[in-house]
mmCIF file of C-alpha atoms in Angstrom:
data_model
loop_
_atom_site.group_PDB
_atom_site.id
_atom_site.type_symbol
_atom_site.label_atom_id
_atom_site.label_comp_id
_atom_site.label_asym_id
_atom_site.label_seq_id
_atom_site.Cartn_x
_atom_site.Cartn_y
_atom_site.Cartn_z
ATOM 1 C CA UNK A 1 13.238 -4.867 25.999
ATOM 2 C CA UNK A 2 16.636 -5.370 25.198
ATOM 3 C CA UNK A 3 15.880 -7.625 21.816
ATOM 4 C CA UNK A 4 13.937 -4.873 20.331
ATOM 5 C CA UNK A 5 16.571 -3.459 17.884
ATOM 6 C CA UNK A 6 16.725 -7.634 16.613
ATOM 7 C CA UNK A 7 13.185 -7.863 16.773
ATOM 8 C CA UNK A 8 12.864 -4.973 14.292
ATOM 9 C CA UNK A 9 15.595 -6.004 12.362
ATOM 10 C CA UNK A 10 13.843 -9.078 11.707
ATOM 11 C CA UNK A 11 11.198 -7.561 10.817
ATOM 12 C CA UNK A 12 12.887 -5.903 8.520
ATOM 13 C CA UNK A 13 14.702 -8.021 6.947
ATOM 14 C CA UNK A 14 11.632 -10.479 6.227
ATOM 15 C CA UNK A 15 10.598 -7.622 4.058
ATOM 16 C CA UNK A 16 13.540 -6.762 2.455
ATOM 17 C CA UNK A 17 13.598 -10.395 1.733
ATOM 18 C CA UNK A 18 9.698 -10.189 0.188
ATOM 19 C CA UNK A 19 10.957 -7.098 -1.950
ATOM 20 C CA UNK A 20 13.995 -9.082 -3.270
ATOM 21 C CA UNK A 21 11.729 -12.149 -4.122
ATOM 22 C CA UNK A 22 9.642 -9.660 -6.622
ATOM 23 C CA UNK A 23 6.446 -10.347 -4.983
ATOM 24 C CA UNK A 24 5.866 -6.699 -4.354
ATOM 25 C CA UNK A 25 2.589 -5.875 -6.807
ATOM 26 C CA UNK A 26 1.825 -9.304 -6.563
ATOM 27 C CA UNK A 27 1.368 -10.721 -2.828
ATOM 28 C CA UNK A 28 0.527 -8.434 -0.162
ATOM 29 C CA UNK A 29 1.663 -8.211 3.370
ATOM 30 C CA UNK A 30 0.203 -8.544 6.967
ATOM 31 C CA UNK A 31 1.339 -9.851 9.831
ATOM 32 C CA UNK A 32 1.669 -13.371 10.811
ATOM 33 C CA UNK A 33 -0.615 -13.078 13.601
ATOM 34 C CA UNK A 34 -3.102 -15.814 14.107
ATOM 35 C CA UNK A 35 -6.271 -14.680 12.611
ATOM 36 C CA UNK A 36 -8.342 -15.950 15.627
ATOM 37 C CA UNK A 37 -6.420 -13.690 18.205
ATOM 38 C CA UNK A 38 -8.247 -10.947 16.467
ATOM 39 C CA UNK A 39 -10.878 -8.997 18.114
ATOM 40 C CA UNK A 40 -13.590 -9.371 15.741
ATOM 41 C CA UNK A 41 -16.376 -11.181 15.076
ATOM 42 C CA UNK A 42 -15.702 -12.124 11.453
ATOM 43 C CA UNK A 43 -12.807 -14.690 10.204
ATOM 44 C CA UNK A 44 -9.652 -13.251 8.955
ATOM 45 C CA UNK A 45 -9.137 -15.454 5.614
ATOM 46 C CA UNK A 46 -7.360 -12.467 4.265
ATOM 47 C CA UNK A 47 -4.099 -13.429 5.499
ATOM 48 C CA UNK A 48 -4.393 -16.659 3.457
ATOM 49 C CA UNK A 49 -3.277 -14.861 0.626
ATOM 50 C CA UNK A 50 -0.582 -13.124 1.913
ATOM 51 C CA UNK A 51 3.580 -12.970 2.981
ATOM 52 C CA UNK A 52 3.061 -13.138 6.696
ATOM 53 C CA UNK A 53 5.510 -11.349 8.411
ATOM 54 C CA UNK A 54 6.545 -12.405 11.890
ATOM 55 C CA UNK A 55 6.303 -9.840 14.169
ATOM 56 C CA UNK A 56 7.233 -10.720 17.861
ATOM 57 C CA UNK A 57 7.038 -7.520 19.554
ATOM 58 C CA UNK A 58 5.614 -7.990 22.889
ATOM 59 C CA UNK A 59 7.651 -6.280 25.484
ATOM 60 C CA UNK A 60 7.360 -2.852 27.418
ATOM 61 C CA UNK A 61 10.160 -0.775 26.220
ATOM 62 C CA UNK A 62 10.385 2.377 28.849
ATOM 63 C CA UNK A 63 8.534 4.276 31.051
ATOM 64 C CA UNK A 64 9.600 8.105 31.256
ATOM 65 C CA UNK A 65 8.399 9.797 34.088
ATOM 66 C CA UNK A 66 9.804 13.124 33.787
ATOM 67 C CA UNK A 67 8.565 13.148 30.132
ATOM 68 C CA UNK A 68 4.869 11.222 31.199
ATOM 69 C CA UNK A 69 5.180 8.799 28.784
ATOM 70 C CA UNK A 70 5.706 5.032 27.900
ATOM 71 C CA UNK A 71 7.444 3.522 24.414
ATOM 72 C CA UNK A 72 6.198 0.201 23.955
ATOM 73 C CA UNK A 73 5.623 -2.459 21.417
ATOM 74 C CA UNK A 74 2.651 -3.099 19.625
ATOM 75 C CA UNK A 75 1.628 -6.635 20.919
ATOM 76 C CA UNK A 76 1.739 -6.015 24.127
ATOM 77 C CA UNK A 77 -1.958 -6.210 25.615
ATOM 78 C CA UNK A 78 -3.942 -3.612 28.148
ATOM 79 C CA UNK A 79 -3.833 -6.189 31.178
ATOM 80 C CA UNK A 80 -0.182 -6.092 30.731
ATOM 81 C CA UNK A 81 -0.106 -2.279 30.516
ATOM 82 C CA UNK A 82 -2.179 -1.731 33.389
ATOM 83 C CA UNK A 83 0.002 -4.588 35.176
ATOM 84 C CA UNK A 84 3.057 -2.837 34.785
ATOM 85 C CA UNK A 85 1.855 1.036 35.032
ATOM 86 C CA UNK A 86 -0.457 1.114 37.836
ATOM 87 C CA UNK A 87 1.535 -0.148 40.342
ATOM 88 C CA UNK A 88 3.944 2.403 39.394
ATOM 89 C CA UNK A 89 1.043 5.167 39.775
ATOM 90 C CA UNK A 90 0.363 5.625 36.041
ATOM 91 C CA UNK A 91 -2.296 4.592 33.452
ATOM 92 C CA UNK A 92 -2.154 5.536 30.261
ATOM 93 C CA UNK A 93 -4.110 8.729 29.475
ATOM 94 C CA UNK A 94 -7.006 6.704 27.245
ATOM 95 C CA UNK A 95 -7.028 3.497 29.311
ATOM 96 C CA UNK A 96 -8.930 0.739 27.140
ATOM 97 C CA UNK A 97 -10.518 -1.290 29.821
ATOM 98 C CA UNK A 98 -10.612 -4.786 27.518
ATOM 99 C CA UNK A 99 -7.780 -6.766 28.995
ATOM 100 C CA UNK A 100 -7.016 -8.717 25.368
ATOM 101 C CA UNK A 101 -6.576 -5.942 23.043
ATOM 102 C CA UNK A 102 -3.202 -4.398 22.027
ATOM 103 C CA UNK A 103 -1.692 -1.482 22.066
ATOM 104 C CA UNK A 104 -0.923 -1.662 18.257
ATOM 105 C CA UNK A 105 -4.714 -2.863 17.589
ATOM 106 C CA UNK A 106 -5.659 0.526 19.530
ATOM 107 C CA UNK A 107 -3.221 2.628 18.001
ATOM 108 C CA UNK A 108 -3.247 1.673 13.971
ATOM 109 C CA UNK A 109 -7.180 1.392 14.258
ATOM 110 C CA UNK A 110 -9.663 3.526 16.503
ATOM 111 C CA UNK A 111 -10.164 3.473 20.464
ATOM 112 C CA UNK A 112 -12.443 5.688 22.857
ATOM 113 C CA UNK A 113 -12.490 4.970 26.613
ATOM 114 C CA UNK A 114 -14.561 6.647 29.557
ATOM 115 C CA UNK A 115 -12.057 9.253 29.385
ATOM 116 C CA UNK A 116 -12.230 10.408 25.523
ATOM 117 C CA UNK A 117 -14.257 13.559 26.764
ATOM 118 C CA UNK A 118 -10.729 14.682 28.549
ATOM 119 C CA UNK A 119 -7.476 13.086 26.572
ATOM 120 C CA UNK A 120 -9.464 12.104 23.434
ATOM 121 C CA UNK A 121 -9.131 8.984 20.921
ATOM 122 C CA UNK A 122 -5.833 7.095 22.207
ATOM 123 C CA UNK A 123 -4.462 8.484 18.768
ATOM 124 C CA UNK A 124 -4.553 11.853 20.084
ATOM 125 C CA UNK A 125 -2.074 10.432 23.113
ATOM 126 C CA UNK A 126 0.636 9.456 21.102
ATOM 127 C CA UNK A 127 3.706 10.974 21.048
ATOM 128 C CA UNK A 128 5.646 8.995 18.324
ATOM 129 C CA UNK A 129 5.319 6.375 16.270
ATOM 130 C CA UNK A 130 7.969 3.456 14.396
ATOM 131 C CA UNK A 131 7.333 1.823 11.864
ATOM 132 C CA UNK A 132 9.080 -0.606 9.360
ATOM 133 C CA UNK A 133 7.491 0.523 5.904
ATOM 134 C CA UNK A 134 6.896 -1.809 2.905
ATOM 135 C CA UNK A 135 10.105 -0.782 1.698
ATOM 136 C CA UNK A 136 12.136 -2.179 4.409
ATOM 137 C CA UNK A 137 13.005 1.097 6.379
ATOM 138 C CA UNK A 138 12.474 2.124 10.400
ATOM 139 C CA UNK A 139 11.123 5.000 10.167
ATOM 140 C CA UNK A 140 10.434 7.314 14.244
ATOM 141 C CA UNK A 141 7.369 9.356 13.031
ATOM 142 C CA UNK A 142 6.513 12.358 15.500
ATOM 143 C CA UNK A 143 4.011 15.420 14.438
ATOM 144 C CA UNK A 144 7.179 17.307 13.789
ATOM 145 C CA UNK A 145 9.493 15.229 11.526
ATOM 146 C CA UNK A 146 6.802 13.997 9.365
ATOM 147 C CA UNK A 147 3.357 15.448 10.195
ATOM 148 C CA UNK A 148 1.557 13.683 7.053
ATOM 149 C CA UNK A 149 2.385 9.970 8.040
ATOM 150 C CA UNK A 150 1.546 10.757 12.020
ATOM 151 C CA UNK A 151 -1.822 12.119 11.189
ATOM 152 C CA UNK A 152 -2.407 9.416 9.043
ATOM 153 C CA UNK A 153 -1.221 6.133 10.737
ATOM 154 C CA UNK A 154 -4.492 5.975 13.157
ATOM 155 C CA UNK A 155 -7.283 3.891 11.431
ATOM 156 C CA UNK A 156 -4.778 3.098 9.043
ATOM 157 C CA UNK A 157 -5.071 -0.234 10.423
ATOM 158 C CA UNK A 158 -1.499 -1.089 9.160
ATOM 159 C CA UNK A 159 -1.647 -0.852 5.774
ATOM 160 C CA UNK A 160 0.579 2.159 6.148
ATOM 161 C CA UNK A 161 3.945 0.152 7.592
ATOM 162 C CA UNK A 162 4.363 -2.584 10.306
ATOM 163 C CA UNK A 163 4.109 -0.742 13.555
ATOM 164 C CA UNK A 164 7.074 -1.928 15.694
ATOM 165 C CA UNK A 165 6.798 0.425 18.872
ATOM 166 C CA UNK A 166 4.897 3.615 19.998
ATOM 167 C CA UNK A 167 5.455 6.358 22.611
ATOM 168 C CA UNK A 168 2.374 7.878 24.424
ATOM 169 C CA UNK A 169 1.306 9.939 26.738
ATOM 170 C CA UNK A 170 0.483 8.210 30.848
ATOM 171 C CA UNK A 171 -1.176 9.990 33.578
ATOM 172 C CA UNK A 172 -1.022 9.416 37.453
ATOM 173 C CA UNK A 173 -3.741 7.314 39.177
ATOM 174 C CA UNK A 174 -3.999 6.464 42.794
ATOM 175 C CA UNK A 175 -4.975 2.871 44.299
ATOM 176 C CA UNK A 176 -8.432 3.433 44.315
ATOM 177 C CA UNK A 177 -11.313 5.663 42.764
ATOM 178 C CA UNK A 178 -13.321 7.990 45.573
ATOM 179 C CA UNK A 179 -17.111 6.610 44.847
ATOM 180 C CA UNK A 180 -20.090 8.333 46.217
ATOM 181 C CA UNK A 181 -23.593 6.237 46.585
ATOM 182 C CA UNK A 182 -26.502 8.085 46.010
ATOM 183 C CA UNK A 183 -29.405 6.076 46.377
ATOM 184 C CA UNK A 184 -32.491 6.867 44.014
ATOM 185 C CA UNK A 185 -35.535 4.981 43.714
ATOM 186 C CA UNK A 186 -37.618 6.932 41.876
ATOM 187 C CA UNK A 187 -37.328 9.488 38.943
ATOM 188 C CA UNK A 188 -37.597 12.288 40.913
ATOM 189 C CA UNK A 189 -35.120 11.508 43.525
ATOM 190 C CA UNK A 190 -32.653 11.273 40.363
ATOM 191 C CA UNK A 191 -33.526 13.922 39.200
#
């Protein structure tokens, strides 16, 4: 957690650097992420034809637990999350319940849970977003200091700025789930 402000400096930087080159209208940008870490079926040959920028932005950033919320980077994954939150009592309020996928793969493009029907889409969980936009700048986008952007980073799927961290809502849990068995063997006894 303490490299962040380099990491996203780097990040930075390496487009700064893509502006200077005058490849902007010319070459796009993604991420240097290999395209087989992807969740998805198809292969990404996209990124063949474009400035990869290196993002290494993998580490838990805070818990708040007055405020209910964690700031975290994007690439950090939902075994991790649920590693480091539910021993502390906390999930976050849309749990995704696929160890492999990121945080910033749930929050730049669309996720439900078994939960949706009480906290909604993870997007409606967030509290703030940053992001490093194509002109080089950090930019902390909440609902109130920019209203457009928030409401329309989610299924943006990052062609809106490089997400470099996220704030979002976590809820309490306890060490197990209370699970009542109710045999039925027929239609009628289930109904």
């Amino acid at each position: 957690p303490h490299l962040h402000g380099k990491r996203v400096a780097e990040v930075q930087r390496q487009i700064k650097a893509w502006n200077a080159s005058g490849m902007r209208g010319q070459k796009l940008m993604c991420t240097a992420r290999s395209p087989w870490l992807s969740m998805s079926v198809r292969t990404a040959s996209f990124k063949d034809e474009c400035n990869r920028i290196k993002c290494q932005l993998s580490d838990i950033l805070h818990l708040d637990e007055e405020k209910m919320t964690l700031r975290s980077e994007p690439m950090v994954n939902m075994g991790a999350m649920t590693q480091y939150l539910v021993p502390k009592g906390y999930q976050l309020a849309v749990q995704i319940e696929m160890e492999d996928i990121t945080l910033g793969g749930v929050v730049m493009g669309c996720a439900i849970e078994t939960n949706s029907h009480i906290f909604g889409s993870i997007h409606e969980t967030i509290v703030a977003y940053d992001i490093v936009t194509a002109d080089g700048e950090l930019r902390h986008v909440t609902k109130e200091n920019n209203p457009e952007l928030f409401h329309a980073l989610p299924w943006s799927h990052g062609t809106l700025g490089f997400l470099v961290a996220v704030e979002l809502k976590v809820i309490p849990v306890k060490p197990y789930v209370h699970v009542t068995y109710v045999p039925c063997h027929t239609k009628a006894d289930f109904c």
